[in-house]
PDB file of C-alpha atoms and ligand atoms in Angstrom:
ATOM      1  CA  UNK A   1     -15.734 -20.877   8.233  1.00  0.00           C
ATOM      2  CA  UNK A   2     -16.577 -19.459   4.839  1.00  0.00           C
ATOM      3  CA  UNK A   3     -14.771 -21.407   2.129  1.00  0.00           C
ATOM      4  CA  UNK A   4     -14.522 -19.967  -1.373  1.00  0.00           C
ATOM      5  CA  UNK A   5     -13.097 -22.147  -4.117  1.00  0.00           C
ATOM      6  CA  UNK A   6     -11.648 -19.903  -6.790  1.00  0.00           C
ATOM      7  CA  UNK A   7     -10.932 -21.342 -10.229  1.00  0.00           C
ATOM      8  CA  UNK A   8      -7.265 -20.413 -10.120  1.00  0.00           C
ATOM      9  CA  UNK A   9      -4.532 -18.376  -8.434  1.00  0.00           C
ATOM     10  CA  UNK A  10      -5.428 -15.153 -10.256  1.00  0.00           C
ATOM     11  CA  UNK A  11      -9.070 -15.349  -9.169  1.00  0.00           C
ATOM     12  CA  UNK A  12      -8.058 -16.148  -5.585  1.00  0.00           C
ATOM     13  CA  UNK A  13      -5.808 -13.087  -5.600  1.00  0.00           C
ATOM     14  CA  UNK A  14      -8.464 -10.791  -7.115  1.00  0.00           C
ATOM     15  CA  UNK A  15     -11.046 -11.891  -4.579  1.00  0.00           C
ATOM     16  CA  UNK A  16      -8.707 -11.286  -1.615  1.00  0.00           C
ATOM     17  CA  UNK A  17      -7.802  -7.836  -3.004  1.00  0.00           C
ATOM     18  CA  UNK A  18     -11.504  -7.038  -3.506  1.00  0.00           C
ATOM     19  CA  UNK A  19     -12.106  -7.772   0.194  1.00  0.00           C
ATOM     20  CA  UNK A  20      -9.351  -5.319   1.140  1.00  0.00           C
ATOM     21  CA  UNK A  21     -10.885  -2.705  -1.180  1.00  0.00           C
ATOM     22  CA  UNK A  22     -14.299  -3.223   0.425  1.00  0.00           C
ATOM     23  CA  UNK A  23     -12.752  -2.751   3.874  1.00  0.00           C
ATOM     24  CA  UNK A  24     -10.872   0.428   2.915  1.00  0.00           C
ATOM     25  CA  UNK A  25     -13.977   1.878   1.263  1.00  0.00           C
ATOM     26  CA  UNK A  26     -15.811   1.472   4.561  1.00  0.00           C
ATOM     27  CA  UNK A  27     -12.858   2.246   6.854  1.00  0.00           C
ATOM     28  CA  UNK A  28     -10.042   4.267   5.242  1.00  0.00           C
ATOM     29  CA  UNK A  29      -7.918   4.072   8.418  1.00  0.00           C
ATOM     30  CA  UNK A  30      -8.140   0.288   8.642  1.00  0.00           C
ATOM     31  CA  UNK A  31      -5.388  -1.881  10.098  1.00  0.00           C
ATOM     32  CA  UNK A  32      -4.133  -4.583   7.741  1.00  0.00           C
ATOM     33  CA  UNK A  33      -2.334  -7.714   8.901  1.00  0.00           C
ATOM     34  CA  UNK A  34      -0.047  -8.851   6.103  1.00  0.00           C
ATOM     35  CA  UNK A  35       1.650 -12.101   5.184  1.00  0.00           C
ATOM     36  CA  UNK A  36       4.726 -13.022   3.148  1.00  0.00           C
ATOM     37  CA  UNK A  37       5.502 -16.103   1.033  1.00  0.00           C
ATOM     38  CA  UNK A  38       4.591 -16.925  -2.559  1.00  0.00           C
ATOM     39  CA  UNK A  39       0.845 -17.101  -1.941  1.00  0.00           C
ATOM     40  CA  UNK A  40      -0.045 -13.424  -1.304  1.00  0.00           C
ATOM     41  CA  UNK A  41       2.149 -12.018  -4.106  1.00  0.00           C
ATOM     42  CA  UNK A  42      -0.792 -12.006  -6.574  1.00  0.00           C
ATOM     43  CA  UNK A  43      -2.980 -10.225  -4.016  1.00  0.00           C
ATOM     44  CA  UNK A  44      -0.301  -7.550  -3.587  1.00  0.00           C
ATOM     45  CA  UNK A  45      -0.018  -7.172  -7.377  1.00  0.00           C
ATOM     46  CA  UNK A  46      -3.798  -6.635  -7.530  1.00  0.00           C
ATOM     47  CA  UNK A  47      -3.638  -4.047  -4.731  1.00  0.00           C
ATOM     48  CA  UNK A  48      -0.814  -2.187  -6.487  1.00  0.00           C
ATOM     49  CA  UNK A  49      -2.811  -2.182  -9.756  1.00  0.00           C
ATOM     50  CA  UNK A  50      -5.903  -0.903  -7.918  1.00  0.00           C
ATOM     51  CA  UNK A  51      -3.799   1.819  -6.254  1.00  0.00           C
ATOM     52  CA  UNK A  52      -2.359   2.878  -9.629  1.00  0.00           C
ATOM     53  CA  UNK A  53      -5.906   2.991 -11.027  1.00  0.00           C
ATOM     54  CA  UNK A  54      -6.816   5.294  -8.077  1.00  0.00           C
ATOM     55  CA  UNK A  55      -9.363   2.798  -6.758  1.00  0.00           C
ATOM     56  CA  UNK A  56      -7.738   2.389  -3.355  1.00  0.00           C
ATOM     57  CA  UNK A  57      -5.891   4.717  -0.992  1.00  0.00           C
ATOM     58  CA  UNK A  58      -3.495   3.579   1.729  1.00  0.00           C
ATOM     59  CA  UNK A  59      -2.746   7.063   3.128  1.00  0.00           C
ATOM     60  CA  UNK A  60      -4.477   6.338   6.447  1.00  0.00           C
ATOM     61  CA  UNK A  61      -3.795   2.603   6.650  1.00  0.00           C
ATOM     62  CA  UNK A  62      -1.623   0.923   9.289  1.00  0.00           C
ATOM     63  CA  UNK A  63       0.029  -2.448   8.591  1.00  0.00           C
ATOM     64  CA  UNK A  64       1.401  -5.236  10.760  1.00  0.00           C
ATOM     65  CA  UNK A  65       3.276  -8.178   9.297  1.00  0.00           C
ATOM     66  CA  UNK A  66       2.974 -11.626  10.775  1.00  0.00           C
ATOM     67  CA  UNK A  67       6.605 -12.578  11.103  1.00  0.00           C
ATOM     68  CA  UNK A  68      10.279 -12.080  10.328  1.00  0.00           C
ATOM     69  CA  UNK A  69      13.389 -14.266  10.298  1.00  0.00           C
ATOM     70  CA  UNK A  70      15.753 -13.730  13.214  1.00  0.00           C
ATOM     71  CA  UNK A  71      19.191 -12.583  12.108  1.00  0.00           C
ATOM     72  CA  UNK A  72      18.230 -10.931   8.812  1.00  0.00           C
ATOM     73  CA  UNK A  73      18.567  -7.135   8.638  1.00  0.00           C
ATOM     74  CA  UNK A  74      15.799  -5.161   6.895  1.00  0.00           C
ATOM     75  CA  UNK A  75      17.792  -4.866   3.667  1.00  0.00           C
ATOM     76  CA  UNK A  76      18.649  -8.586   3.398  1.00  0.00           C
ATOM     77  CA  UNK A  77      17.101  -9.819   0.142  1.00  0.00           C
ATOM     78  CA  UNK A  78      15.347 -12.702   1.949  1.00  0.00           C
ATOM     79  CA  UNK A  79      14.096 -10.665   4.901  1.00  0.00           C
ATOM     80  CA  UNK A  80      10.333 -10.259   5.068  1.00  0.00           C
ATOM     81  CA  UNK A  81      10.866  -6.530   5.451  1.00  0.00           C
ATOM     82  CA  UNK A  82      12.577  -6.496   2.056  1.00  0.00           C
ATOM     83  CA  UNK A  83       9.873  -8.767   0.598  1.00  0.00           C
ATOM     84  CA  UNK A  84       7.133  -6.379   1.695  1.00  0.00           C
ATOM     85  CA  UNK A  85       8.911  -3.337   0.308  1.00  0.00           C
ATOM     86  CA  UNK A  86       9.563  -5.009  -3.026  1.00  0.00           C
ATOM     87  CA  UNK A  87       6.129  -6.540  -3.433  1.00  0.00           C
ATOM     88  CA  UNK A  88       3.899  -3.880  -1.896  1.00  0.00           C
ATOM     89  CA  UNK A  89       5.094  -0.957   0.203  1.00  0.00           C
ATOM     90  CA  UNK A  90       7.355   0.630  -2.448  1.00  0.00           C
ATOM     91  CA  UNK A  91       4.412   0.790  -4.852  1.00  0.00           C
ATOM     92  CA  UNK A  92       1.614   2.222  -2.674  1.00  0.00           C
ATOM     93  CA  UNK A  93       1.162   5.288  -0.470  1.00  0.00           C
ATOM     94  CA  UNK A  94       1.160   3.657   2.969  1.00  0.00           C
ATOM     95  CA  UNK A  95       3.111   6.019   5.274  1.00  0.00           C
ATOM     96  CA  UNK A  96       6.474   4.670   6.439  1.00  0.00           C
ATOM     97  CA  UNK A  97       5.602   5.273  10.113  1.00  0.00           C
ATOM     98  CA  UNK A  98       2.462   3.121   9.756  1.00  0.00           C
ATOM     99  CA  UNK A  99       4.401   0.018   8.595  1.00  0.00           C
ATOM    100  CA  UNK A 100       5.245  -2.649  11.186  1.00  0.00           C
ATOM    101  CA  UNK A 101       7.337  -5.720  10.409  1.00  0.00           C
ATOM    102  CA  UNK A 102       8.864  -7.636  13.341  1.00  0.00           C
ATOM    103  CA  UNK A 103      12.558  -6.874  13.805  1.00  0.00           C
ATOM    104  CA  UNK A 104      15.020  -9.514  12.648  1.00  0.00           C
ATOM    105  CA  UNK A 105      17.853  -7.823  14.498  1.00  0.00           C
ATOM    106  CA  UNK A 106      16.519  -7.032  17.957  1.00  0.00           C
ATOM    107  CA  UNK A 107      18.565  -8.594  20.734  1.00  0.00           C
ATOM    108  CA  UNK A 108      15.805  -8.293  23.309  1.00  0.00           C
ATOM    109  CA  UNK A 109      13.223 -10.602  21.780  1.00  0.00           C
ATOM    110  CA  UNK A 110      10.840 -10.737  24.730  1.00  0.00           C
ATOM    111  CA  UNK A 111      10.618  -6.946  25.081  1.00  0.00           C
ATOM    112  CA  UNK A 112      10.292  -6.475  21.326  1.00  0.00           C
ATOM    113  CA  UNK A 113       7.448  -9.026  21.115  1.00  0.00           C
ATOM    114  CA  UNK A 114       5.595  -7.331  23.995  1.00  0.00           C
ATOM    115  CA  UNK A 115       6.005  -3.975  22.218  1.00  0.00           C
ATOM    116  CA  UNK A 116       4.647  -5.443  18.959  1.00  0.00           C
ATOM    117  CA  UNK A 117       1.537  -6.717  20.740  1.00  0.00           C
ATOM    118  CA  UNK A 118       1.037  -3.319  22.379  1.00  0.00           C
ATOM    119  CA  UNK A 119       1.374  -1.537  19.020  1.00  0.00           C
ATOM    120  CA  UNK A 120      -1.341  -3.761  17.502  1.00  0.00           C
ATOM    121  CA  UNK A 121      -3.620  -2.911  20.443  1.00  0.00           C
ATOM    122  CA  UNK A 122      -2.793   0.802  20.265  1.00  0.00           C
ATOM    123  CA  UNK A 123      -3.680   0.801  16.545  1.00  0.00           C
ATOM    124  CA  UNK A 124      -7.132  -0.540  17.453  1.00  0.00           C
ATOM    125  CA  UNK A 125      -6.534  -4.179  16.474  1.00  0.00           C
ATOM    126  CA  UNK A 126      -6.261  -5.774  13.045  1.00  0.00           C
ATOM    127  CA  UNK A 127      -9.256  -5.477  10.708  1.00  0.00           C
ATOM    128  CA  UNK A 128      -8.204  -7.939   7.997  1.00  0.00           C
ATOM    129  CA  UNK A 129      -5.435 -10.462   8.537  1.00  0.00           C
ATOM    130  CA  UNK A 130      -4.104 -12.120   5.370  1.00  0.00           C
ATOM    131  CA  UNK A 131      -2.682 -15.582   5.988  1.00  0.00           C
ATOM    132  CA  UNK A 132      -0.918 -18.255   3.983  1.00  0.00           C
ATOM    133  CA  UNK A 133      -0.631 -21.843   5.182  1.00  0.00           C
ATOM    134  CA  UNK A 134       2.575 -23.851   5.474  1.00  0.00           C
ATOM    135  CA  UNK A 135       3.057 -27.396   4.206  1.00  0.00           C
ATOM    136  CA  UNK A 136       2.970 -28.426   7.883  1.00  0.00           C
ATOM    137  CA  UNK A 137      -0.279 -26.533   8.473  1.00  0.00           C
ATOM    138  CA  UNK A 138       1.290 -23.518  10.165  1.00  0.00           C
ATOM    139  CA  UNK A 139      -0.089 -19.975  10.096  1.00  0.00           C
ATOM    140  CA  UNK A 140       2.602 -17.319  10.364  1.00  0.00           C
ATOM    141  CA  UNK A 141       5.523 -19.271  11.894  1.00  0.00           C
ATOM    142  CA  UNK A 142       3.327 -21.059  14.428  1.00  0.00           C
ATOM    143  CA  UNK A 143       4.816 -24.468  13.888  1.00  0.00           C
ATOM    144  CA  UNK A 144       3.111 -27.740  14.943  1.00  0.00           C
ATOM    145  CA  UNK A 145       2.850 -27.885  18.715  1.00  0.00           C
ATOM    146  CA  UNK A 146       2.478 -24.107  19.123  1.00  0.00           C
ATOM    147  CA  UNK A 147      -0.015 -23.154  21.792  1.00  0.00           C
ATOM    148  CA  UNK A 148      -3.309 -22.092  20.258  1.00  0.00           C
ATOM    149  CA  UNK A 149      -3.253 -19.238  22.803  1.00  0.00           C
ATOM    150  CA  UNK A 150       0.278 -18.134  21.883  1.00  0.00           C
ATOM    151  CA  UNK A 151       1.260 -14.471  21.475  1.00  0.00           C
ATOM    152  CA  UNK A 152       4.035 -12.780  19.487  1.00  0.00           C
ATOM    153  CA  UNK A 153       7.302 -14.528  20.393  1.00  0.00           C
ATOM    154  CA  UNK A 154      10.526 -16.122  19.260  1.00  0.00           C
ATOM    155  CA  UNK A 155       9.911 -19.462  17.544  1.00  0.00           C
ATOM    156  CA  UNK A 156      12.187 -22.240  16.302  1.00  0.00           C
ATOM    157  CA  UNK A 157      11.365 -23.322  12.737  1.00  0.00           C
ATOM    158  CA  UNK A 158      10.723 -26.978  11.900  1.00  0.00           C
ATOM    159  CA  UNK A 159      12.890 -28.876   9.441  1.00  0.00           C
ATOM    160  CA  UNK A 160       9.944 -28.963   6.993  1.00  0.00           C
ATOM    161  CA  UNK A 161       9.632 -25.157   7.028  1.00  0.00           C
ATOM    162  CA  UNK A 162      13.388 -24.769   6.621  1.00  0.00           C
ATOM    163  CA  UNK A 163      13.276 -27.173   3.641  1.00  0.00           C
ATOM    164  CA  UNK A 164      10.172 -25.458   2.165  1.00  0.00           C
ATOM    165  CA  UNK A 165      11.850 -22.058   2.380  1.00  0.00           C
ATOM    166  CA  UNK A 166      15.274 -23.207   1.191  1.00  0.00           C
ATOM    167  CA  UNK A 167      14.178 -22.387  -2.393  1.00  0.00           C
ATOM    168  CA  UNK A 168      14.571 -18.699  -1.579  1.00  0.00           C
ATOM    169  CA  UNK A 169      18.169 -19.076  -0.321  1.00  0.00           C
ATOM    170  CA  UNK A 170      21.327 -20.280  -2.067  1.00  0.00           C
ATOM    171  CA  UNK A 171      21.666 -23.207   0.342  1.00  0.00           C
ATOM    172  CA  UNK A 172      19.439 -24.761   3.048  1.00  0.00           C
ATOM    173  CA  UNK A 173      22.189 -23.935   5.568  1.00  0.00           C
ATOM    174  CA  UNK A 174      21.466 -20.223   5.037  1.00  0.00           C
ATOM    175  CA  UNK A 175      17.799 -20.473   6.046  1.00  0.00           C
ATOM    176  CA  UNK A 176      17.442 -18.920   9.511  1.00  0.00           C
ATOM    177  CA  UNK A 177      16.447 -21.349  12.289  1.00  0.00           C
ATOM    178  CA  UNK A 178      14.434 -18.846  14.304  1.00  0.00           C
ATOM    179  CA  UNK A 179      11.726 -16.300  13.636  1.00  0.00           C
ATOM    180  CA  UNK A 180       9.664 -13.746  15.490  1.00  0.00           C
ATOM    181  CA  UNK A 181       6.023 -14.501  14.818  1.00  0.00           C
ATOM    182  CA  UNK A 182       2.618 -13.304  15.906  1.00  0.00           C
ATOM    183  CA  UNK A 183       1.040 -16.066  17.991  1.00  0.00           C
ATOM    184  CA  UNK A 184      -2.082 -18.041  17.138  1.00  0.00           C
ATOM    185  CA  UNK A 185      -3.876 -16.115  19.890  1.00  0.00           C
ATOM    186  CA  UNK A 186      -2.723 -12.816  18.362  1.00  0.00           C
ATOM    187  CA  UNK A 187      -4.029 -13.840  14.933  1.00  0.00           C
ATOM    188  CA  UNK A 188      -7.379 -15.005  16.325  1.00  0.00           C
ATOM    189  CA  UNK A 189      -8.000 -11.449  17.611  1.00  0.00           C
ATOM    190  CA  UNK A 190      -8.102 -10.034  14.059  1.00  0.00           C
ATOM    191  CA  UNK A 191     -11.659  -9.082  13.089  1.00  0.00           C
ATOM    192  CA  UNK A 192     -11.526 -10.931   9.771  1.00  0.00           C
ATOM    193  CA  UNK A 193      -9.000 -13.592   8.811  1.00  0.00           C
ATOM    194  CA  UNK A 194      -8.473 -14.412   5.136  1.00  0.00           C
ATOM    195  CA  UNK A 195      -6.629 -17.691   4.581  1.00  0.00           C
ATOM    196  CA  UNK A 196      -5.178 -18.063   1.081  1.00  0.00           C
ATOM    197  CA  UNK A 197      -3.921 -21.300  -0.438  1.00  0.00           C
ATOM    198  CA  UNK A 198      -2.948 -22.279  -3.935  1.00  0.00           C
ATOM    199  CA  UNK A 199      -1.618 -25.432  -5.557  1.00  0.00           C
ATOM    200  CA  UNK A 200      -1.782 -29.160  -4.899  1.00  0.00           C
ATOM    201  CA  UNK A 201       1.014 -28.957  -2.330  1.00  0.00           C
ATOM    202  CA  UNK A 202      -1.468 -27.202  -0.031  1.00  0.00           C
ATOM    203  CA  UNK A 203      -4.369 -29.642  -0.504  1.00  0.00           C
ATOM    204  CA  UNK A 204      -3.557 -31.713   2.599  1.00  0.00           C
ATOM    205  CA  UNK A 205      -2.883 -28.880   5.092  1.00  0.00           C
ATOM    206  CA  UNK A 206      -5.971 -27.026   3.752  1.00  0.00           C
ATOM    207  CA  UNK A 207      -8.188 -30.083   4.342  1.00  0.00           C
ATOM    208  CA  UNK A 208      -6.671 -30.603   7.794  1.00  0.00           C
ATOM    209  CA  UNK A 209      -7.090 -26.949   8.727  1.00  0.00           C
ATOM    210  CA  UNK A 210     -10.671 -26.560   7.488  1.00  0.00           C
ATOM    211  CA  UNK A 211     -12.184 -29.991   8.081  1.00  0.00           C
ATOM    212  CA  UNK A 212      -9.851 -31.747  10.509  1.00  0.00           C
ATOM    213  CA  UNK A 213      -9.872 -31.537  14.283  1.00  0.00           C
ATOM    214  CA  UNK A 214      -8.739 -28.308  15.954  1.00  0.00           C
ATOM    215  CA  UNK A 215      -5.221 -29.187  16.990  1.00  0.00           C
ATOM    216  CA  UNK A 216      -1.946 -27.477  17.771  1.00  0.00           C
ATOM    217  CA  UNK A 217      -0.392 -29.958  15.324  1.00  0.00           C
ATOM    218  CA  UNK A 218      -2.024 -27.946  12.492  1.00  0.00           C
ATOM    219  CA  UNK A 219      -2.113 -24.421  13.836  1.00  0.00           C
ATOM    220  CA  UNK A 220      -4.252 -23.148  10.932  1.00  0.00           C
ATOM    221  CA  UNK A 221      -7.061 -25.367  12.313  1.00  0.00           C
ATOM    222  CA  UNK A 222      -7.406 -22.820  15.147  1.00  0.00           C
ATOM    223  CA  UNK A 223      -9.178 -20.628  12.575  1.00  0.00           C
ATOM    224  CA  UNK A 224     -12.191 -22.908  13.082  1.00  0.00           C
ATOM    225  CA  UNK A 225     -12.574 -21.118  16.432  1.00  0.00           C
ATOM    226  CA  UNK A 226     -12.553 -17.685  14.786  1.00  0.00           C
ATOM    227  CA  UNK A 227     -15.928 -15.975  14.273  1.00  0.00           C
ATOM    228  CA  UNK A 228     -15.072 -14.621  10.819  1.00  0.00           C
ATOM    229  CA  UNK A 229     -12.581 -16.478   8.684  1.00  0.00           C
ATOM    230  CA  UNK A 230     -12.780 -16.691   4.900  1.00  0.00           C
ATOM    231  CA  UNK A 231     -10.633 -19.350   3.265  1.00  0.00           C
ATOM    232  CA  UNK A 232     -10.033 -18.592  -0.412  1.00  0.00           C
ATOM    233  CA  UNK A 233      -8.433 -21.587  -2.068  1.00  0.00           C
ATOM    234  CA  UNK A 234      -7.888 -22.460  -5.691  1.00  0.00           C
ATOM    235  CA  UNK A 235      -9.117 -25.712  -7.239  1.00  0.00           C
ATOM    236  CA  UNK A 236      -5.839 -27.559  -6.672  1.00  0.00           C
ATOM    237  CA  UNK A 237      -5.640 -26.561  -3.004  1.00  0.00           C
ATOM    238  CA  UNK A 238      -9.330 -27.524  -2.563  1.00  0.00           C
ATOM    239  CA  UNK A 239      -8.806 -31.026  -3.979  1.00  0.00           C
ATOM    240  CA  UNK A 240      -8.971 -32.861  -0.613  1.00  0.00           C
ATOM    241  CA  UNK A 241     -11.883 -30.951   0.923  1.00  0.00           C
ATOM    242  CA  UNK A 242     -14.749 -33.365   1.569  1.00  0.00           C
ATOM    243  CA  UNK A 243     -17.425 -30.644   1.417  1.00  0.00           C
ATOM    244  CA  UNK A 244     -16.158 -29.020  -1.816  1.00  0.00           C
ATOM    245  CA  UNK A 245     -19.503 -29.203  -3.571  1.00  0.00           C
ATOM    246  CA  UNK A 246     -21.287 -27.749  -0.554  1.00  0.00           C
ATOM    247  CA  UNK A 247     -18.881 -24.769  -0.420  1.00  0.00           C
ATOM    248  CA  UNK A 248     -19.466 -24.101  -4.121  1.00  0.00           C
ATOM    249  CA  UNK A 249     -23.228 -24.316  -3.633  1.00  0.00           C
ATOM    250  CA  UNK A 250     -23.107 -21.906  -0.670  1.00  0.00           C
ATOM    251  CA  UNK A 251     -21.012 -19.402  -2.627  1.00  0.00           C
ATOM    252  CA  UNK A 252     -23.357 -19.511  -5.651  1.00  0.00           C
ATOM    253  CA  UNK A 253     -26.408 -18.978  -3.466  1.00  0.00           C
ATOM    254  CA  UNK A 254     -24.781 -16.149  -1.513  1.00  0.00           C
ATOM    255  CA  UNK A 255     -24.005 -14.430  -4.788  1.00  0.00           C
ATOM    256  CA  UNK A 256     -27.673 -14.747  -5.727  1.00  0.00           C
ATOM    257  CA  UNK A 257     -29.177 -13.775  -2.376  1.00  0.00           C
ATOM    258  CA  UNK A 258     -26.887 -11.059  -1.039  1.00  0.00           C
ATOM    259  CA  UNK A 259     -27.748  -8.576  -3.733  1.00  0.00           C
ATOM    260  CA  UNK A 260     -25.791  -5.922  -5.573  1.00  0.00           C
ATOM    261  CA  UNK A 261     -23.033  -5.402  -2.974  1.00  0.00           C
ATOM    262  CA  UNK A 262     -21.909  -9.016  -2.917  1.00  0.00           C
ATOM    263  CA  UNK A 263     -22.257  -9.249  -6.685  1.00  0.00           C
ATOM    264  CA  UNK A 264     -20.030  -6.203  -7.175  1.00  0.00           C
ATOM    265  CA  UNK A 265     -17.287  -7.851  -5.134  1.00  0.00           C
ATOM    266  CA  UNK A 266     -17.839 -11.215  -6.756  1.00  0.00           C
ATOM    267  CA  UNK A 267     -17.845  -9.743 -10.235  1.00  0.00           C
ATOM    268  CA  UNK A 268     -14.650  -7.859  -9.507  1.00  0.00           C
ATOM    269  CA  UNK A 269     -13.009 -11.042  -8.424  1.00  0.00           C
ATOM    270  CA  UNK A 270     -14.218 -14.060 -10.306  1.00  0.00           C
ATOM    271  CA  UNK A 271     -14.509 -14.766 -14.010  1.00  0.00           C
ATOM    272  CA  UNK A 272     -18.065 -14.557 -15.338  1.00  0.00           C
ATOM    273  CA  UNK A 273     -18.291 -18.216 -16.347  1.00  0.00           C
ATOM    274  CA  UNK A 274     -17.589 -19.161 -12.713  1.00  0.00           C
ATOM    275  CA  UNK A 275     -20.401 -16.946 -11.439  1.00  0.00           C
ATOM    276  CA  UNK A 276     -22.760 -18.404 -13.993  1.00  0.00           C
ATOM    277  CA  UNK A 277     -21.982 -22.020 -12.983  1.00  0.00           C
TER     278      UNK A 277
HETATM  279  P1  PGA B 301       3.992 -19.943   0.739  1.00  0.00           P
HETATM  280  O1  PGA B 301       4.185 -20.039   2.323  1.00  0.00           O
HETATM  281  O2  PGA B 301       2.961 -18.869   0.515  1.00  0.00           O
HETATM  282  O3  PGA B 301       5.334 -19.552   0.204  1.00  0.00           O
HETATM  283  O4  PGA B 301       3.526 -21.277   0.283  1.00  0.00           O
HETATM  284  C1  PGA B 301       3.063 -20.084   3.143  1.00  0.00           C
HETATM  285  C2  PGA B 301       3.482 -20.214   4.593  1.00  0.00           C
HETATM  286  O5  PGA B 301       4.475 -20.887   4.887  1.00  0.00           O
HETATM  287  O6  PGA B 301       2.788 -19.645   5.445  1.00  0.00           O
END
């Protein structure tokens, strides 16, 4: 797994956005897998700024979101559909028909989940999948114990996830108990996974996911089996990585050896003093 330690949240966000720009420059009809939560908000702000500066075009892009709470209609302020509209879709030119967020109101969960999987396949598969990581090590809503081969399905949230997400609701009792989520197996089929993590609260799950054993108890650790995952973590989230200095060394040497293309991306994303380290 490629691990990039960014100096801070803003740099992490710029680097992730630069990877999306690189993809869309090469493949304007790319399929983006998108995540919700606090972590990707900065990346979405970067993408909106790049769109406004006419440096990126979403006209031919298709998107698939990882998950949605069961029971929340699209216009509920805490639904992930609403989150995506507010933070990204309302500000860019992705066509409405190309947006996919799992339904929070379907009553036939099994059939809906099968349809979602088929739509991902029909779109040609996901090119870049953005991912956050939960305090319990989950990716999407694949809670501890989820099969590492799991597909899109209905999932019961853990108490830790309910508590972590209670900050977005008036009371913990309002946090939905169930979600529809892409499975670990679904996520592992994306061509490139980008795992984002920021802040000291993520230091333990990040270390477990990147350097611990592959285990369904930390579903993000399944990314170790993926042929192309980039973890972009800020300093605080990197604090418990044993090989921190090695990852920094690798990144510096890649920047030196991979020539102008890599440097363009790196320069767009990281402050100069970091590159010069
Ligand atoms: P966060 O959530 O970005 O709000 O920390 C991440 C997650 O639970 O996947």
